[in-house]
Amino acid sequence: MIRINCPWCGERNMVEFTYGGDAINKYPGLSEETTAEQYFEFSYLRDNPCGPHLEYWHHVNGCRQWVKVKRDTLTHEVLATGPADALLGGEKE
Amino acid sequence: MVETTVSRRAALNEIYQTGDFGDITNNSPGVIFVERRALNIIHVAAWEEQVDTATAAIEQAIGVKPSRTACKVMSTDVTSALWIGPDRWLIVEKESRDLEAVIRKTMNTEMAAITDQSHSRCVISLSGVEASNVLRKGTTLDLDAAHFKTGEARTTSLFHMNAIIHCVEENHFDIYVARSFGQSFFEVITHASAEFGYRIDSPI
Ligand SMILES: [Zn+2]
């Protein structure tokens, strides 16, 4: 069982959270310069790291805030957490 | 308040039956249930840059300042303000006045979003020496009294349902679940209590 340290509520079991997807990739935005290729890349070309990974979790059965989590995909160790806009290291430009 | 012809009906009204159930020894039930009926529940979500103004306004309205400390409940004899998330509180009291109007008198929408949720919850009070052991069957929270203290409330998953657990005093908890889950929740929690023996007292 993974225990996630919610920045607001403290350490809670993962059953209180739902997984919210990859937090490494940056949303390409809606400007006119954004290309279909950028969206394709954002949507489908994901890394599948064995080791530290950034992801979003929603504390849905808790304070209902979005949490950014750095988790080791091999060991499930939670290395760092923060609010959704926190920089935990490893984000793509 | 707008007058309607619809009278208020508690979530457990159709199934509520007082008495002793389960494995009671020495006439001493491990758990006692009481449905808390006709509560006024107002959800206040303060805008981030207006939090100080908003909490001061709530204090002016209900006589106690809601806490910005996670899980803390601030109470007067009449009203409680439960922390349910950053800058969000549930203001709760037994129905006796128009609580939303009382709050809106000192607050406006520039400070916070104010929503009446009085009819949204089923609230069950759970007490007795086995109360925390019953909850332990359905949640991953640490219910040790040293960790989950009197005057704190935590939102969690309880028997797979979203619930707020408010520790009113040691071995006495008020549980808030969505009204539509009320009967289902009461069924599962009474089953979980059967081995300790439980008493259902008249609703308050
Ligand atoms: Zn949380």
Tab-separated table of N, CA, C and O in Angstrom, chain A residues 8-9 12-13 15-16 60-65, chain B residues 70-71 84-86 88 140-141 154-156 162:
chain	number	residue	atom	x	y	z
A	8	TRP	N	-1.801	19.132	2.568
A	8	TRP	CA	-2.755	19.774	3.477
A	8	TRP	C	-3.149	18.848	4.629
A	8	TRP	O	-3.231	19.295	5.763
A	9	CYS	N	-3.412	17.580	4.343
A	9	CYS	CA	-3.976	16.676	5.358
A	9	CYS	C	-2.928	15.849	6.085
A	9	CYS	O	-3.221	15.277	7.126
A	12	ARG	N	-1.649	10.003	4.232
A	12	ARG	CA	-2.878	9.225	4.123
A	12	ARG	C	-2.645	8.036	3.187
A	12	ARG	O	-1.834	8.098	2.280
A	13	ASN	N	-3.447	7.018	3.402
A	13	ASN	CA	-3.378	5.836	2.557
A	13	ASN	C	-3.850	6.149	1.135
A	13	ASN	O	-4.730	6.990	0.945
A	15	VAL	N	-5.857	4.705	-0.725
A	15	VAL	CA	-7.283	4.467	-1.016
A	15	VAL	C	-8.092	5.761	-0.986
A	15	VAL	O	-9.183	5.821	-1.524
A	16	GLU	N	-7.548	6.797	-0.342
A	16	GLU	CA	-8.262	8.078	-0.315
A	16	GLU	C	-8.034	8.893	-1.585
A	16	GLU	O	-8.654	9.930	-1.775
A	60	VAL	N	-9.366	12.744	-3.366
A	60	VAL	CA	-10.823	12.846	-3.566
A	60	VAL	C	-11.600	12.491	-2.303
A	60	VAL	O	-12.605	13.114	-1.986
A	61	ASN	N	-11.120	11.493	-1.552
A	61	ASN	CA	-11.767	11.183	-0.270
A	61	ASN	C	-10.966	11.825	0.860
A	61	ASN	O	-10.500	11.167	1.783
A	62	GLY	N	-10.798	13.125	0.725
A	62	GLY	CA	-10.019	13.890	1.695
A	62	GLY	C	-10.321	15.352	1.453
A	62	GLY	O	-11.488	15.731	1.368
A	63	CYS	N	-9.271	16.141	1.246
A	63	CYS	CA	-9.472	17.586	1.089
A	63	CYS	C	-9.821	17.986	-0.335
A	63	CYS	O	-10.056	19.135	-0.616
A	64	ARG	N	-9.828	17.019	-1.255
A	64	ARG	CA	-10.196	17.245	-2.658
A	64	ARG	C	-9.219	18.136	-3.410
A	64	ARG	O	-9.568	18.750	-4.414
A	65	GLN	N	-8.001	18.218	-2.933
A	65	GLN	CA	-6.982	18.969	-3.652
A	65	GLN	C	-6.185	18.027	-4.562
A	65	GLN	O	-6.073	16.841	-4.285
B	70	ALA	N	-5.338	22.228	9.454
B	70	ALA	CA	-5.997	21.055	8.887
B	70	ALA	C	-6.706	20.254	9.965
B	70	ALA	O	-6.172	20.050	11.066
B	71	CYS	N	-7.919	19.817	9.650
B	71	CYS	CA	-8.700	18.882	10.458
B	71	CYS	C	-9.259	19.475	11.756
B	71	CYS	O	-9.944	18.784	12.508
B	84	ILE	N	-12.597	21.250	6.244
B	84	ILE	CA	-12.756	20.103	5.335
B	84	ILE	C	-11.797	20.183	4.160
B	84	ILE	O	-11.804	19.313	3.292
B	85	GLY	N	-10.969	21.215	4.110
B	85	GLY	CA	-10.002	21.389	3.041
B	85	GLY	C	-9.428	22.781	3.186
B	85	GLY	O	-9.930	23.565	3.988
B	86	PRO	N	-8.369	23.094	2.436
B	86	PRO	CA	-7.776	24.417	2.575
B	86	PRO	C	-8.792	25.525	2.284
B	86	PRO	O	-9.382	25.547	1.209
B	88	ARG	N	-11.727	25.884	3.333
B	88	ARG	CA	-13.121	25.432	3.194
B	88	ARG	C	-13.603	24.845	4.517
B	88	ARG	O	-12.882	24.103	5.174
B	140	THR	N	-8.683	3.581	6.758
B	140	THR	CA	-7.244	3.419	6.953
B	140	THR	C	-6.670	4.484	7.887
B	140	THR	O	-5.477	4.512	8.129
B	141	LEU	N	-7.537	5.367	8.394
B	141	LEU	CA	-7.043	6.422	9.292
B	141	LEU	C	-6.524	5.837	10.599
B	141	LEU	O	-7.011	4.806	11.067
B	154	ARG	N	-11.801	14.495	10.117
B	154	ARG	CA	-11.052	14.079	8.928
B	154	ARG	C	-11.998	13.500	7.893
B	154	ARG	O	-12.879	12.698	8.231
B	155	THR	N	-11.785	13.909	6.658
B	155	THR	CA	-12.534	13.306	5.557
B	155	THR	C	-11.755	12.088	5.096
B	155	THR	O	-10.534	12.144	4.987
B	156	THR	N	-12.458	11.007	4.866
B	156	THR	CA	-11.780	9.770	4.488
B	156	THR	C	-12.735	8.880	3.705
B	156	THR	O	-13.857	9.272	3.378
B	162	ASN	N	-17.398	8.013	0.973
B	162	ASN	CA	-16.788	9.248	1.422
B	162	ASN	C	-17.470	9.716	2.708
B	162	ASN	O	-18.696	9.801	2.765
